[in-house]
Amino acid sequence: MECAHEELMSKERYMNIWRSVNDIQVQAGKEGFLRILNNIENKISHLNEIAVPYKSRAWTVQSCK
């Protein structure tokens, strides 16, 4: 099964989620990651809330015993 949905979140929550993504921090380095965060903040500065799209997936299995 697969289901798409959106979650509304504040700018603060949205930015905190970006700050928690460790693999991007490691790949971009400290200065690069700060540039990424600044660019994101500039892009969302005019918004009060951000609608973030998600896709949830689930698999099921039946035993043949």
mmCIF file of N, CA and C in Angstrom:
data_model
loop_
_atom_site.group_PDB
_atom_site.id
_atom_site.type_symbol
_atom_site.label_atom_id
_atom_site.label_comp_id
_atom_site.label_asym_id
_atom_site.label_seq_id
_atom_site.Cartn_x
_atom_site.Cartn_y
_atom_site.Cartn_z
ATOM 1 N N MET A 1 0.846 -1.175 0.000
ATOM 2 C CA MET A 1 0.000 0.000 0.000
ATOM 3 C C MET A 1 0.892 1.239 0.000
ATOM 4 N N GLU A 2 0.357 2.284 -0.574
ATOM 5 C CA GLU A 2 1.079 3.546 -0.598
ATOM 6 C C GLU A 2 0.062 4.669 -0.452
ATOM 7 N N CYS A 3 0.411 5.651 0.344
ATOM 8 C CA CYS A 3 -0.499 6.760 0.587
ATOM 9 C C CYS A 3 0.296 8.067 0.652
ATOM 10 N N ALA A 4 -0.094 9.040 -0.154
ATOM 11 C CA ALA A 4 0.516 10.367 -0.107
ATOM 12 C C ALA A 4 -0.313 11.249 0.822
ATOM 13 N N HIS A 5 0.376 12.085 1.591
ATOM 14 C CA HIS A 5 -0.322 13.030 2.453
ATOM 15 C C HIS A 5 0.573 14.236 2.694
ATOM 16 N N GLU A 6 -0.003 15.290 3.234
ATOM 17 C CA GLU A 6 0.746 16.503 3.554
ATOM 18 C C GLU A 6 0.614 16.804 5.034
ATOM 19 N N GLU A 7 1.665 17.372 5.566
ATOM 20 C CA GLU A 7 1.659 17.804 6.959
ATOM 21 C C GLU A 7 1.963 19.296 6.975
ATOM 22 N N LEU A 8 1.088 20.075 7.596
ATOM 23 C CA LEU A 8 1.343 21.503 7.764
ATOM 24 C C LEU A 8 2.239 21.711 8.975
ATOM 25 N N MET A 9 3.260 22.524 8.805
ATOM 26 C CA MET A 9 4.141 22.794 9.936
ATOM 27 C C MET A 9 4.612 24.240 9.925
ATOM 28 N N SER A 10 4.994 24.697 11.098
ATOM 29 C CA SER A 10 5.521 26.054 11.239
ATOM 30 C C SER A 10 6.911 26.123 10.602
ATOM 31 N N LYS A 11 7.360 27.348 10.334
ATOM 32 C CA LYS A 11 8.710 27.529 9.786
ATOM 33 C C LYS A 11 9.755 26.972 10.749
ATOM 34 N N GLU A 12 9.549 27.207 12.035
ATOM 35 C CA GLU A 12 10.510 26.735 13.040
ATOM 36 C C GLU A 12 10.629 25.210 13.012
ATOM 37 N N ARG A 13 9.503 24.529 12.987
ATOM 38 C CA ARG A 13 9.530 23.061 12.941
ATOM 39 C C ARG A 13 10.190 22.569 11.653
ATOM 40 N N TYR A 14 9.830 23.191 10.538
ATOM 41 C CA TYR A 14 10.392 22.817 9.239
ATOM 42 C C TYR A 14 11.920 22.967 9.245
ATOM 43 N N MET A 15 12.407 24.099 9.749
ATOM 44 C CA MET A 15 13.853 24.326 9.779
ATOM 45 C C MET A 15 14.547 23.382 10.756
ATOM 46 N N ASN A 16 13.903 23.069 11.873
ATOM 47 C CA ASN A 16 14.495 22.122 12.822
ATOM 48 C C ASN A 16 14.625 20.727 12.213
ATOM 49 N N ILE A 17 13.674 20.361 11.365
ATOM 50 C CA ILE A 17 13.782 19.072 10.685
ATOM 51 C C ILE A 17 14.992 19.080 9.751
ATOM 52 N N TRP A 18 15.185 20.171 8.997
ATOM 53 C CA TRP A 18 16.360 20.272 8.133
ATOM 54 C C TRP A 18 17.645 20.211 8.955
ATOM 55 N N ARG A 19 17.665 20.873 10.103
ATOM 56 C CA ARG A 19 18.873 20.873 10.951
ATOM 57 C C ARG A 19 19.201 19.478 11.483
ATOM 58 N N SER A 20 18.211 18.606 11.554
ATOM 59 C CA SER A 20 18.427 17.271 12.112
ATOM 60 C C SER A 20 18.926 16.258 11.076
ATOM 61 N N VAL A 21 19.037 16.661 9.809
ATOM 62 C CA VAL A 21 19.447 15.729 8.746
ATOM 63 C C VAL A 21 20.966 15.650 8.721
ATOM 64 N N ASN A 22 21.503 14.650 9.410
ATOM 65 C CA ASN A 22 22.947 14.555 9.596
ATOM 66 C C ASN A 22 23.708 14.253 8.311
ATOM 67 N N ASP A 23 23.174 13.415 7.437
ATOM 68 C CA ASP A 23 23.942 13.048 6.243
ATOM 69 C C ASP A 23 24.190 14.250 5.338
ATOM 70 N N ILE A 24 23.248 15.188 5.273
ATOM 71 C CA ILE A 24 23.469 16.395 4.470
ATOM 72 C C ILE A 24 24.546 17.251 5.114
ATOM 73 N N GLN A 25 24.535 17.349 6.438
ATOM 74 C CA GLN A 25 25.564 18.124 7.139
ATOM 75 C C GLN A 25 26.950 17.567 6.856
ATOM 76 N N VAL A 26 27.072 16.252 6.893
ATOM 77 C CA VAL A 26 28.367 15.610 6.665
ATOM 78 C C VAL A 26 28.814 15.821 5.223
ATOM 79 N N GLN A 27 27.913 15.636 4.274
ATOM 80 C CA GLN A 27 28.274 15.766 2.864
ATOM 81 C C GLN A 27 28.606 17.205 2.467
ATOM 82 N N ALA A 28 27.865 18.177 2.995
ATOM 83 C CA ALA A 28 28.050 19.575 2.607
ATOM 84 C C ALA A 28 29.138 20.269 3.414
ATOM 85 N N GLY A 29 29.472 19.735 4.579
ATOM 86 C CA GLY A 29 30.400 20.425 5.465
ATOM 87 C C GLY A 29 29.678 21.543 6.202
ATOM 88 N N LYS A 30 30.330 22.080 7.230
ATOM 89 C CA LYS A 30 29.681 23.077 8.086
ATOM 90 C C LYS A 30 29.255 24.321 7.305
ATOM 91 N N GLU A 31 30.160 24.888 6.526
ATOM 92 C CA GLU A 31 29.834 26.110 5.782
ATOM 93 C C GLU A 31 28.795 25.846 4.699
ATOM 94 N N GLY A 32 28.925 24.743 3.997
ATOM 95 C CA GLY A 32 27.961 24.398 2.959
ATOM 96 C C GLY A 32 26.579 24.181 3.531
ATOM 97 N N PHE A 33 26.515 23.514 4.692
ATOM 98 C CA PHE A 33 25.219 23.263 5.310
ATOM 99 C C PHE A 33 24.567 24.562 5.764
ATOM 100 N N LEU A 34 25.359 25.490 6.286
ATOM 101 C CA LEU A 34 24.810 26.794 6.678
ATOM 102 C C LEU A 34 24.268 27.549 5.463
ATOM 103 N N ARG A 35 24.948 27.445 4.318
ATOM 104 C CA ARG A 35 24.439 28.064 3.086
ATOM 105 C C ARG A 35 23.115 27.442 2.676
ATOM 106 N N ILE A 36 23.017 26.120 2.778
ATOM 107 C CA ILE A 36 21.771 25.429 2.449
ATOM 108 C C ILE A 36 20.637 25.924 3.346
ATOM 109 N N LEU A 37 20.890 25.970 4.654
ATOM 110 C CA LEU A 37 19.864 26.435 5.595
ATOM 111 C C LEU A 37 19.449 27.875 5.300
ATOM 112 N N ASN A 38 20.421 28.734 5.006
ATOM 113 C CA ASN A 38 20.103 30.129 4.688
ATOM 114 C C ASN A 38 19.260 30.227 3.420
ATOM 115 N N ASN A 39 19.587 29.420 2.421
ATOM 116 C CA ASN A 39 18.798 29.430 1.182
ATOM 117 C C ASN A 39 17.363 28.964 1.435
ATOM 118 N N ILE A 40 17.214 27.936 2.251
ATOM 119 C CA ILE A 40 15.868 27.444 2.575
ATOM 120 C C ILE A 40 15.091 28.517 3.325
ATOM 121 N N GLU A 41 15.731 29.135 4.315
ATOM 122 C CA GLU A 41 15.056 30.186 5.080
ATOM 123 C C GLU A 41 14.626 31.339 4.176
ATOM 124 N N ASN A 42 15.463 31.701 3.205
ATOM 125 C CA ASN A 42 15.091 32.762 2.261
ATOM 126 C C ASN A 42 13.888 32.352 1.418
ATOM 127 N N LYS A 43 13.839 31.094 0.988
ATOM 128 C CA LYS A 43 12.737 30.614 0.142
ATOM 129 C C LYS A 43 11.397 30.591 0.879
ATOM 130 N N ILE A 44 11.433 30.345 2.195
ATOM 131 C CA ILE A 44 10.185 30.217 2.956
ATOM 132 C C ILE A 44 9.866 31.457 3.795
ATOM 133 N N SER A 45 10.654 32.498 3.661
ATOM 134 C CA SER A 45 10.493 33.676 4.528
ATOM 135 C C SER A 45 9.103 34.296 4.441
ATOM 136 N N HIS A 46 8.448 34.209 3.309
ATOM 137 C CA HIS A 46 7.130 34.825 3.121
ATOM 138 C C HIS A 46 5.976 33.917 3.570
ATOM 139 N N LEU A 47 6.277 32.691 3.973
ATOM 140 C CA LEU A 47 5.230 31.738 4.353
ATOM 141 C C LEU A 47 5.012 31.721 5.860
ATOM 142 N N ASN A 48 3.770 31.495 6.264
ATOM 143 C CA ASN A 48 3.460 31.306 7.679
ATOM 144 C C ASN A 48 3.538 29.828 8.055
ATOM 145 N N GLU A 49 3.103 28.978 7.132
ATOM 146 C CA GLU A 49 3.149 27.528 7.320
ATOM 147 C C GLU A 49 3.674 26.890 6.040
ATOM 148 N N ILE A 50 4.245 25.716 6.194
ATOM 149 C CA ILE A 50 4.759 24.984 5.049
ATOM 150 C C ILE A 50 4.003 23.661 4.966
ATOM 151 N N ALA A 51 3.465 23.355 3.786
ATOM 152 C CA ALA A 51 2.800 22.068 3.546
ATOM 153 C C ALA A 51 3.861 21.110 3.009
ATOM 154 N N VAL A 52 4.222 20.124 3.814
ATOM 155 C CA VAL A 52 5.290 19.193 3.466
ATOM 156 C C VAL A 52 4.670 17.880 2.976
ATOM 157 N N PRO A 53 4.986 17.500 1.728
ATOM 158 C CA PRO A 53 4.441 16.245 1.204
ATOM 159 C C PRO A 53 5.195 15.032 1.747
ATOM 160 N N TYR A 54 4.467 14.008 2.091
ATOM 161 C CA TYR A 54 5.033 12.739 2.555
ATOM 162 C C TYR A 54 4.411 11.610 1.763
ATOM 163 N N LYS A 55 5.107 10.498 1.702
ATOM 164 C CA LYS A 55 4.564 9.290 1.100
ATOM 165 C C LYS A 55 4.833 8.145 2.077
ATOM 166 N N SER A 56 3.775 7.511 2.536
ATOM 167 C CA SER A 56 3.892 6.378 3.454
ATOM 168 C C SER A 56 3.687 5.086 2.669
ATOM 169 N N ARG A 57 4.512 4.110 2.968
ATOM 170 C CA ARG A 57 4.400 2.817 2.296
ATOM 171 C C ARG A 57 4.365 1.709 3.341
ATOM 172 N N ALA A 58 3.590 0.672 3.033
ATOM 173 C CA ALA A 58 3.504 -0.493 3.916
ATOM 174 C C ALA A 58 3.458 -1.752 3.061
ATOM 175 N N TRP A 59 4.106 -2.777 3.518
ATOM 176 C CA TRP A 59 4.094 -4.061 2.825
ATOM 177 C C TRP A 59 3.500 -5.110 3.749
ATOM 178 N N THR A 60 2.828 -6.071 3.189
ATOM 179 C CA THR A 60 2.300 -7.194 3.961
ATOM 180 C C THR A 60 2.763 -8.496 3.323
ATOM 181 N N VAL A 61 2.885 -9.500 4.165
ATOM 182 C CA VAL A 61 3.336 -10.820 3.715
ATOM 183 C C VAL A 61 2.423 -11.869 4.328
ATOM 184 N N GLN A 62 2.157 -12.875 3.579
ATOM 185 C CA GLN A 62 1.379 -13.995 4.087
ATOM 186 C C GLN A 62 2.249 -15.231 4.060
ATOM 187 N N SER A 63 2.323 -15.909 5.180
ATOM 188 C CA SER A 63 3.093 -17.150 5.267
ATOM 189 C C SER A 63 2.378 -18.268 4.536
ATOM 190 N N CYS A 64 3.125 -19.094 3.845
ATOM 191 C CA CYS A 64 2.553 -20.209 3.079
ATOM 192 C C CYS A 64 2.708 -21.537 3.819
ATOM 193 N N LYS A 65 2.850 -21.551 5.107
ATOM 194 C CA LYS A 65 3.047 -22.779 5.883
ATOM 195 C C LYS A 65 1.779 -23.567 6.018
#
